PDB file of C-alpha atoms in Angstrom:
ATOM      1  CA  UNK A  95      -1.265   6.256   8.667  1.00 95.00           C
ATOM      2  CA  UNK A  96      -0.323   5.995   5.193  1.00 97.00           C
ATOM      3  CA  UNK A  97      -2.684   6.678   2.543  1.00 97.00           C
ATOM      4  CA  UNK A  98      -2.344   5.936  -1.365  1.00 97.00           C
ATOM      5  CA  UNK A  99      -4.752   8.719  -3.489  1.00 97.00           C
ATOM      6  CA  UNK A 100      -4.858   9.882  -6.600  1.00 97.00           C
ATOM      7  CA  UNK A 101      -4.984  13.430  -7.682  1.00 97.00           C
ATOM      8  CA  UNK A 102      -8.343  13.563  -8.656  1.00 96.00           C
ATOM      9  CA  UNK A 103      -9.286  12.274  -5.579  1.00 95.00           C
ATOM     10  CA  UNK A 104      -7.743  14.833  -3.557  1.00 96.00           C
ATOM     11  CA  UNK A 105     -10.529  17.319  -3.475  1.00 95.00           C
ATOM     12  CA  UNK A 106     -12.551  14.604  -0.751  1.00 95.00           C
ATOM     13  CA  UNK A 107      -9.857  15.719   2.023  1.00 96.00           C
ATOM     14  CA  UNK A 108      -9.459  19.493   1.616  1.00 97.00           C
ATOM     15  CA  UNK A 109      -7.237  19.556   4.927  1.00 96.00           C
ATOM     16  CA  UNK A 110      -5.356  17.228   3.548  1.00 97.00           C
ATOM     17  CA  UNK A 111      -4.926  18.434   0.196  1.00 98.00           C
ATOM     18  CA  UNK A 112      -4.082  22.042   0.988  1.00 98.00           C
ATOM     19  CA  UNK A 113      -1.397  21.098   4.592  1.00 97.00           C
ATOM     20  CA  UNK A 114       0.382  18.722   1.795  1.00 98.00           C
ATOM     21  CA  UNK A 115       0.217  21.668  -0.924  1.00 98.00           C
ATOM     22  CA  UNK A 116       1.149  23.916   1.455  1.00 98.00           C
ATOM     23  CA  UNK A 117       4.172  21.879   3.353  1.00 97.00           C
ATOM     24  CA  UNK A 118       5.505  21.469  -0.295  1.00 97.00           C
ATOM     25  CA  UNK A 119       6.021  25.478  -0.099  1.00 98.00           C
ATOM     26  CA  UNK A 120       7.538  25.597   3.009  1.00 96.00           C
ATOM     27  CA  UNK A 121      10.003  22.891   2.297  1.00 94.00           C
ATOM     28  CA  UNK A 122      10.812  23.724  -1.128  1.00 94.00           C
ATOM     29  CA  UNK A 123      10.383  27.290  -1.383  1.00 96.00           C
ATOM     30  CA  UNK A 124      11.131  28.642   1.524  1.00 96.00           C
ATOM     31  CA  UNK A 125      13.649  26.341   3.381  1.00 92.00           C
ATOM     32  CA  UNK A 126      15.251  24.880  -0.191  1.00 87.00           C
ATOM     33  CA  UNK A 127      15.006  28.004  -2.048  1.00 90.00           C
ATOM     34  CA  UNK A 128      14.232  26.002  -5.122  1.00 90.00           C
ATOM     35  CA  UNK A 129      12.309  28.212  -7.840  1.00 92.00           C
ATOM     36  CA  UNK A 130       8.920  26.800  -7.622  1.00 95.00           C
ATOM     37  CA  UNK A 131       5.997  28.234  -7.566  1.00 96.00           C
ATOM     38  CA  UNK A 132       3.460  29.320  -4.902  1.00 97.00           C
ATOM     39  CA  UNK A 133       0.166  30.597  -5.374  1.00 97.00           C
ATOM     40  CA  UNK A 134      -1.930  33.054  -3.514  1.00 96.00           C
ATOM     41  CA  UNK A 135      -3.599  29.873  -1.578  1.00 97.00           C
ATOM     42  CA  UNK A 136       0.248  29.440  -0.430  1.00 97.00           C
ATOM     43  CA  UNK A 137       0.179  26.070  -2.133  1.00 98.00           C
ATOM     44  CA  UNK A 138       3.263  24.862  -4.274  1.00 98.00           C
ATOM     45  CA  UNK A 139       2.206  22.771  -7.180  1.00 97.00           C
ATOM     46  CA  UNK A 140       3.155  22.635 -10.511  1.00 97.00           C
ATOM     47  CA  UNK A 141       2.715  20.858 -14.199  1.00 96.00           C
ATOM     48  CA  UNK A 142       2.577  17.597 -12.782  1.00 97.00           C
ATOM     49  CA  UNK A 143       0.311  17.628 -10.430  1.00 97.00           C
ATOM     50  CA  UNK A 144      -2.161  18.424 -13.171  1.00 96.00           C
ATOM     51  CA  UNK A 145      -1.330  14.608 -14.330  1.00 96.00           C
ATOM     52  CA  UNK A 146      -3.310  13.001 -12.067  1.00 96.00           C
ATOM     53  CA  UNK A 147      -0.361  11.606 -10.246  1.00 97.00           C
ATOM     54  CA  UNK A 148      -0.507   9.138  -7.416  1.00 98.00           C
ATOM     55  CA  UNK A 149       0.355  10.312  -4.416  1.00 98.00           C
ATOM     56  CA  UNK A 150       0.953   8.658  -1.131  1.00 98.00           C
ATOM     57  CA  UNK A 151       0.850  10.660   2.113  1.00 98.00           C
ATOM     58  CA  UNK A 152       1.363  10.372   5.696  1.00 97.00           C
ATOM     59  CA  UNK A 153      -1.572  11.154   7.408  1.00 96.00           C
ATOM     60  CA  UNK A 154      -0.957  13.022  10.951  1.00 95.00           C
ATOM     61  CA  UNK A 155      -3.854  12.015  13.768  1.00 93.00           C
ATOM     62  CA  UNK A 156      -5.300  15.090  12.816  1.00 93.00           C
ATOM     63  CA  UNK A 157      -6.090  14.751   9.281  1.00 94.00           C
ATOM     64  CA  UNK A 158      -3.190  16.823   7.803  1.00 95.00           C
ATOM     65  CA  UNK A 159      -0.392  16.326   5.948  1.00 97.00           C
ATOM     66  CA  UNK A 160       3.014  14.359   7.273  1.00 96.00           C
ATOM     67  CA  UNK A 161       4.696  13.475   4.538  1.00 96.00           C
ATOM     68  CA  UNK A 162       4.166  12.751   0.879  1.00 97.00           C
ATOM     69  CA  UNK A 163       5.644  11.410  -2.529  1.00 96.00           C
ATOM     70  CA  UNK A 164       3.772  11.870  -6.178  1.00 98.00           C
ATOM     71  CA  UNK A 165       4.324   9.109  -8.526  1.00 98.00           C
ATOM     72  CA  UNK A 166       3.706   8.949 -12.489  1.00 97.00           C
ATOM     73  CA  UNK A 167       4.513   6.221 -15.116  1.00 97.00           C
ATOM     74  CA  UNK A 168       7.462   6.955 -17.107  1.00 97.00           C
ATOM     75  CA  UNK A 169       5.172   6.009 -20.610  1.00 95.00           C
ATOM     76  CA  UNK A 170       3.790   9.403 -19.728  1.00 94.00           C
ATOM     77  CA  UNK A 171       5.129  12.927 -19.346  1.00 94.00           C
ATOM     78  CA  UNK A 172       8.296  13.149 -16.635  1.00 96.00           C
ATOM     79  CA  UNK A 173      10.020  15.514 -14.679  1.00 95.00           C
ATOM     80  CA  UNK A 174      13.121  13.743 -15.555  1.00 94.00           C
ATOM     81  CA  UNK A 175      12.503  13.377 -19.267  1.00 93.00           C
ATOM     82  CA  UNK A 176      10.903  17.747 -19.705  1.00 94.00           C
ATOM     83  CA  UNK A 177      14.007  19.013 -16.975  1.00 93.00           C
ATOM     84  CA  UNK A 178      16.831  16.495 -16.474  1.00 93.00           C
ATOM     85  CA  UNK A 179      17.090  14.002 -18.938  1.00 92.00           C
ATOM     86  CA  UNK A 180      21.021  15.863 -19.874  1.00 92.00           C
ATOM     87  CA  UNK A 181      21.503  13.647 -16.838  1.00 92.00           C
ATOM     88  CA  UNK A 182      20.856  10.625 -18.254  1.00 91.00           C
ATOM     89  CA  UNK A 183      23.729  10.393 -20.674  1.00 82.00           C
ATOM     90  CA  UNK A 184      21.200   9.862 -24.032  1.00 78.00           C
ATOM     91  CA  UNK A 185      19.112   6.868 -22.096  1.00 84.00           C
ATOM     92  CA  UNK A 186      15.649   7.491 -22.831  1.00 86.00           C
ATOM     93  CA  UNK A 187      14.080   5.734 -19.677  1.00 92.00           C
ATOM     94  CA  UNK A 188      10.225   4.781 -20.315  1.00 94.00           C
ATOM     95  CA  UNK A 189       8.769   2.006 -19.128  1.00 95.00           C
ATOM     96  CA  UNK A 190       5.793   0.054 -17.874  1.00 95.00           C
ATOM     97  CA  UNK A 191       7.948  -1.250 -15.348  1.00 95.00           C
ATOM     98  CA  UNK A 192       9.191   1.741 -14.100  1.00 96.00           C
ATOM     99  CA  UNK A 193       7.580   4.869 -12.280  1.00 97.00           C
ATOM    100  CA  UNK A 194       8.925   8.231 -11.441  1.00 97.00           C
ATOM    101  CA  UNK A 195       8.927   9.287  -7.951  1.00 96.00           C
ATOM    102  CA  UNK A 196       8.617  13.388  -7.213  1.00 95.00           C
ATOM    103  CA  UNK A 197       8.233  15.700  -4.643  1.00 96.00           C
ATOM    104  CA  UNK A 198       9.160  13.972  -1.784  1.00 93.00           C
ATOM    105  CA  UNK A 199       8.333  16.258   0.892  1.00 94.00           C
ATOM    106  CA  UNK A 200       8.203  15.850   4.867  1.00 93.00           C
ATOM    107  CA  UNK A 201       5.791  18.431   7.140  1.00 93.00           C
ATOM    108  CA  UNK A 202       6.892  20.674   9.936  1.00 83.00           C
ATOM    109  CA  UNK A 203       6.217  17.968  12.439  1.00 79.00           C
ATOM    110  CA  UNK A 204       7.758  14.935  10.704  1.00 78.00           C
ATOM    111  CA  UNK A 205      10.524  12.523  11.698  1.00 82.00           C
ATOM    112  CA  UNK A 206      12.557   9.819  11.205  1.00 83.00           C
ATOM    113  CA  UNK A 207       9.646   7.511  11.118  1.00 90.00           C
ATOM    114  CA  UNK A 208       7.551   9.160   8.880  1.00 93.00           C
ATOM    115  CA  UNK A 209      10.893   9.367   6.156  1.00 89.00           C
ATOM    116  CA  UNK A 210      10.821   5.615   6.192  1.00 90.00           C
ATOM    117  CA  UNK A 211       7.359   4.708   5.913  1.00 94.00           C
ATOM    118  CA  UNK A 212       7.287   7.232   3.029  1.00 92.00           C
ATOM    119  CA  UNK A 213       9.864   4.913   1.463  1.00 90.00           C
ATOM    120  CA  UNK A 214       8.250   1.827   2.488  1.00 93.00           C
ATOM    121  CA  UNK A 215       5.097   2.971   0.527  1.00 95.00           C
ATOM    122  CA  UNK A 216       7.278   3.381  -2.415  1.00 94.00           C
ATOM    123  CA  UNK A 217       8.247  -0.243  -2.099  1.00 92.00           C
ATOM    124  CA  UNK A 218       4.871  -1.641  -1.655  1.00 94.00           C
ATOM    125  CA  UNK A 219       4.070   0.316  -4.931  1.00 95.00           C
ATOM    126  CA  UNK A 220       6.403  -1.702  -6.661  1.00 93.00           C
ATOM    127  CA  UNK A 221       5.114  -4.861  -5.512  1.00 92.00           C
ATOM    128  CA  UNK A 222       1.694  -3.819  -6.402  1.00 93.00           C
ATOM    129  CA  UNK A 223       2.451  -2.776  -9.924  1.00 92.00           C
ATOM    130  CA  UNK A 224       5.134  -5.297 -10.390  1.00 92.00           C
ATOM    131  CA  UNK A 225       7.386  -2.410 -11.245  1.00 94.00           C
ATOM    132  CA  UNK A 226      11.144  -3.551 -11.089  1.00 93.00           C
ATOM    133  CA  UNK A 227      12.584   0.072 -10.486  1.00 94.00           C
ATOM    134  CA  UNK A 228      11.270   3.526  -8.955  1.00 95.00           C
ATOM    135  CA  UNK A 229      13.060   6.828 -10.906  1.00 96.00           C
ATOM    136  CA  UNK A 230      13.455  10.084  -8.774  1.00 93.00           C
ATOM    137  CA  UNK A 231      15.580  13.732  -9.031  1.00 92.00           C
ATOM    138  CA  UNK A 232      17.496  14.296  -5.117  1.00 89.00           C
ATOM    139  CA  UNK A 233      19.845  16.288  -3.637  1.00 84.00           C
ATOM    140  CA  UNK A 234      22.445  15.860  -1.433  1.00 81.00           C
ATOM    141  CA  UNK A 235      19.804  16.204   1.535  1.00 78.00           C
ATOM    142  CA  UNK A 236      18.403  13.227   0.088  1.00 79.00           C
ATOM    143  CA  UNK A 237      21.237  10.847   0.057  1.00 77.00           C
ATOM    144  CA  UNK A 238      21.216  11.178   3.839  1.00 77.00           C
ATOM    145  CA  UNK A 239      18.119  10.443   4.406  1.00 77.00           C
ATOM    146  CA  UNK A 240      18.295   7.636   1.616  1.00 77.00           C
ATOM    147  CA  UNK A 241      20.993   6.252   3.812  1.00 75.00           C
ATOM    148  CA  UNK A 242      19.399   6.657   7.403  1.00 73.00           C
ATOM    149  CA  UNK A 243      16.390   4.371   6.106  1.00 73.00           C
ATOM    150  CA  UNK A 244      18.219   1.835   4.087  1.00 68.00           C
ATOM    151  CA  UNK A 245      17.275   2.378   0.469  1.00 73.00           C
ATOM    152  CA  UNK A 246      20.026   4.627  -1.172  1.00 78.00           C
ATOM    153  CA  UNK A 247      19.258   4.022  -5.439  1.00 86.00           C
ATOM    154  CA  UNK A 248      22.006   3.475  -7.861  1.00 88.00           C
ATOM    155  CA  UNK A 249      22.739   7.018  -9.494  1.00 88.00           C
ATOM    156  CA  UNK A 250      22.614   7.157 -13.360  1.00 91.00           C
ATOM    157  CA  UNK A 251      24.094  10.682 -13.598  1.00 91.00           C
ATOM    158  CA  UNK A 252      24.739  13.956 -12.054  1.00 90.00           C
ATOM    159  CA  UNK A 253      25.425  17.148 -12.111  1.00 91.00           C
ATOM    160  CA  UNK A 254      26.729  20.314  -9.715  1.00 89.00           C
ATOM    161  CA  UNK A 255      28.297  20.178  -6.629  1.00 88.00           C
ATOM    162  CA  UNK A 256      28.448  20.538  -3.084  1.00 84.00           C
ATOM    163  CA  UNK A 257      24.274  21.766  -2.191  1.00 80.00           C
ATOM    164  CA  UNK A 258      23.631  22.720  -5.574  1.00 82.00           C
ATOM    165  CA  UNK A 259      24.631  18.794  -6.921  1.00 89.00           C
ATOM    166  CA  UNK A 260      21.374  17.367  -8.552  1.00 90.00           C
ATOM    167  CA  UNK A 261      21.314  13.481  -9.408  1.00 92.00           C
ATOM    168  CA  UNK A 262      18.925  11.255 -11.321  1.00 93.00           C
ATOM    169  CA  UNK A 263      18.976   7.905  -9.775  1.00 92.00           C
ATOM    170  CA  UNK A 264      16.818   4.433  -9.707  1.00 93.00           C
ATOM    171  CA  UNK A 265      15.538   2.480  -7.246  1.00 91.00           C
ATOM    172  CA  UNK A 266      14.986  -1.044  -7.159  1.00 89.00           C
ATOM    173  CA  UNK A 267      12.830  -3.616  -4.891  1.00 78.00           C
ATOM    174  CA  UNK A 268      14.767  -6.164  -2.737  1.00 81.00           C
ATOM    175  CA  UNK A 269      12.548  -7.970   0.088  1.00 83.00           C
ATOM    176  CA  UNK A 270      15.880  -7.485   2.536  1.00 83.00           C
ATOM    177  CA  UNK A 271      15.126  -3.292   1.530  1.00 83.00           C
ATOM    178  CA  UNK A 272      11.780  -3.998   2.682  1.00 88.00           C
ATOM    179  CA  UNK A 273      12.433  -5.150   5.643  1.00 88.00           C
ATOM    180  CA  UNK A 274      15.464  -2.497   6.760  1.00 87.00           C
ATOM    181  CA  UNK A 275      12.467  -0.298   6.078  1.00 89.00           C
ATOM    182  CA  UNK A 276      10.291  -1.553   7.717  1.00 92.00           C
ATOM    183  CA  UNK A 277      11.925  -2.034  11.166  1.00 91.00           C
ATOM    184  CA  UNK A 278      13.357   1.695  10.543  1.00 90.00           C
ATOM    185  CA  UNK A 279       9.679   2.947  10.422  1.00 92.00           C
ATOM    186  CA  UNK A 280       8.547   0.680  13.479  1.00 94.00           C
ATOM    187  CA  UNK A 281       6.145  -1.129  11.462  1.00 96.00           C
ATOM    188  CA  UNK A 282       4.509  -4.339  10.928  1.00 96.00           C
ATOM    189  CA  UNK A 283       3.925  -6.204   7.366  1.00 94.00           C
ATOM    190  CA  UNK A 284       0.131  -6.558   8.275  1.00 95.00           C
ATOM    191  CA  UNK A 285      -0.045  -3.210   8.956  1.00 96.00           C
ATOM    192  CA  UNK A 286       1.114  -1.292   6.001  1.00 96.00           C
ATOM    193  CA  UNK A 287      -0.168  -4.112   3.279  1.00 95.00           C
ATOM    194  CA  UNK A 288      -3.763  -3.414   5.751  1.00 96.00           C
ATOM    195  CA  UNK A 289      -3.039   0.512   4.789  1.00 97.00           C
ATOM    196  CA  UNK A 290      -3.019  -0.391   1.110  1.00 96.00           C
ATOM    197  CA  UNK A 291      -6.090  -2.976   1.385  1.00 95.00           C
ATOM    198  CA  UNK A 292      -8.010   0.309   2.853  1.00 94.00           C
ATOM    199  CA  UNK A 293      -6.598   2.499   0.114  1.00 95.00           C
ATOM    200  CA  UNK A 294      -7.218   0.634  -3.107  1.00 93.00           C
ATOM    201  CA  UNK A 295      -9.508  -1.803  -2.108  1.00 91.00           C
ATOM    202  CA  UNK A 296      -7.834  -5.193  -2.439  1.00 86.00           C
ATOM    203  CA  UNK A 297      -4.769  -6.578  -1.293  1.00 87.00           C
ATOM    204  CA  UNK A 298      -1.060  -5.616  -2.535  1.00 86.00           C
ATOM    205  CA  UNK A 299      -0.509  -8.297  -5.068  1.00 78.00           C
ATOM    206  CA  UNK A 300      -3.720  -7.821  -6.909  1.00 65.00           C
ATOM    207  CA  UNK A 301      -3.650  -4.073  -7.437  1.00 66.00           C
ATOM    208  CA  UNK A 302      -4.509  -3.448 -11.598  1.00 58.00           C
ATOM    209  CA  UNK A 303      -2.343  -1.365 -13.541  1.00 51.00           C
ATOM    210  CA  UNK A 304      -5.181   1.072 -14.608  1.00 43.00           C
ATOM    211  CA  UNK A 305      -5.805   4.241 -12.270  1.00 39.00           C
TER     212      UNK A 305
END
């Protein structure tokens, strides 16, 4: 099940909250070997999380983490505009229109399925903010995956190369996206727009800009 919840929200699912925190370190400390850092808890978080982010996570049968993204509104404090904004070749991107997407992160028990449904939560985002593009920081693990579920962004810069390449890049929303996604995650329309209903509280198209 996918669930939409905002940082300071977190604290009401502690499972939650510290398997997503603590998946985050496995994936990106330990398998990635990125320099993050991980506290005594054994959580990975960092700047941005103090933001009050958005972040939408795969929830396992059990209550614990699956998979997760954390969005924030480019008008406000970025990863890509503090770290990697040499990649942008002087374009200052901020907009209303346009979110950042970070820390996309799968748990120890993920697959294929939950990839895509993380992606098709990304996409219903957009619809539900009327944003026209999603901005995000991969790797070359990334553009795999990016291409196994059907959305693969336009890249805007790099830099690097072979593992060690970094890329900005932007997504958009196309309804024919949508649905590759959909079918790749085995899901229904109904279902994930029901998933959003149950997380904000009204439907897709009527979701207000203010947290």
């Amino acid at each position: 099940m996918l669930r939409y919840i905002y940082a300071n929200q977190l604290t009401q699912y502690p499972d939650l909250q510290a398997s997503m925190h603590r998946d985050r370190a496995a994936q990106f400390a330990t398998r990635l070997k990125w320099d993050v850092t991980v506290d005594a808890k054994g959580w990975e978080r960092d700047e941005y999380d103090d933001l009050n982010p958005l972040y939408v996570i795969w929830v396992n049968d059990d209550g614990t983490h699956g998979g997760s993204m954390r969005f924030l509104p480019t008008t406000e404090r970025t990863m890509v505009e503090d770290h990697f904004s040499n990649l942008l070749n002087g374009t200052d991107i901020r907009s209303p229109f346009i979110w950042e997407c970070t820390r996309f992160c799968l748990g120890q028990k993920s697959s294929p399925r939950i990839a895509a449904a993380m992606m098709l939560a990304g996409g219903e985002l957009m619809r539900a903010f009327s944003l026209t593009h999603l901005l995000g920081v991969f790797d070359p693990r990334m553009v795999r995956i990016y291409s196994m579920i059907g959305a693969s962004p336009e890249v805007l810069g790099s830099a690097g190369e072979g593992r060690d390449k970094i890329s900005v890049g932007l997504w958009a929303f196309r309804p024919e996206d949508r649905r590759k996604v959909l079918r790749r995650a085995g899901l229904s329309s109904a279902i994930s727009e029901h998933w959003f209903n149950r997380s904000f509280g009204r439907p897709v198209e009527q979701v207000p800009l203010a947290a």
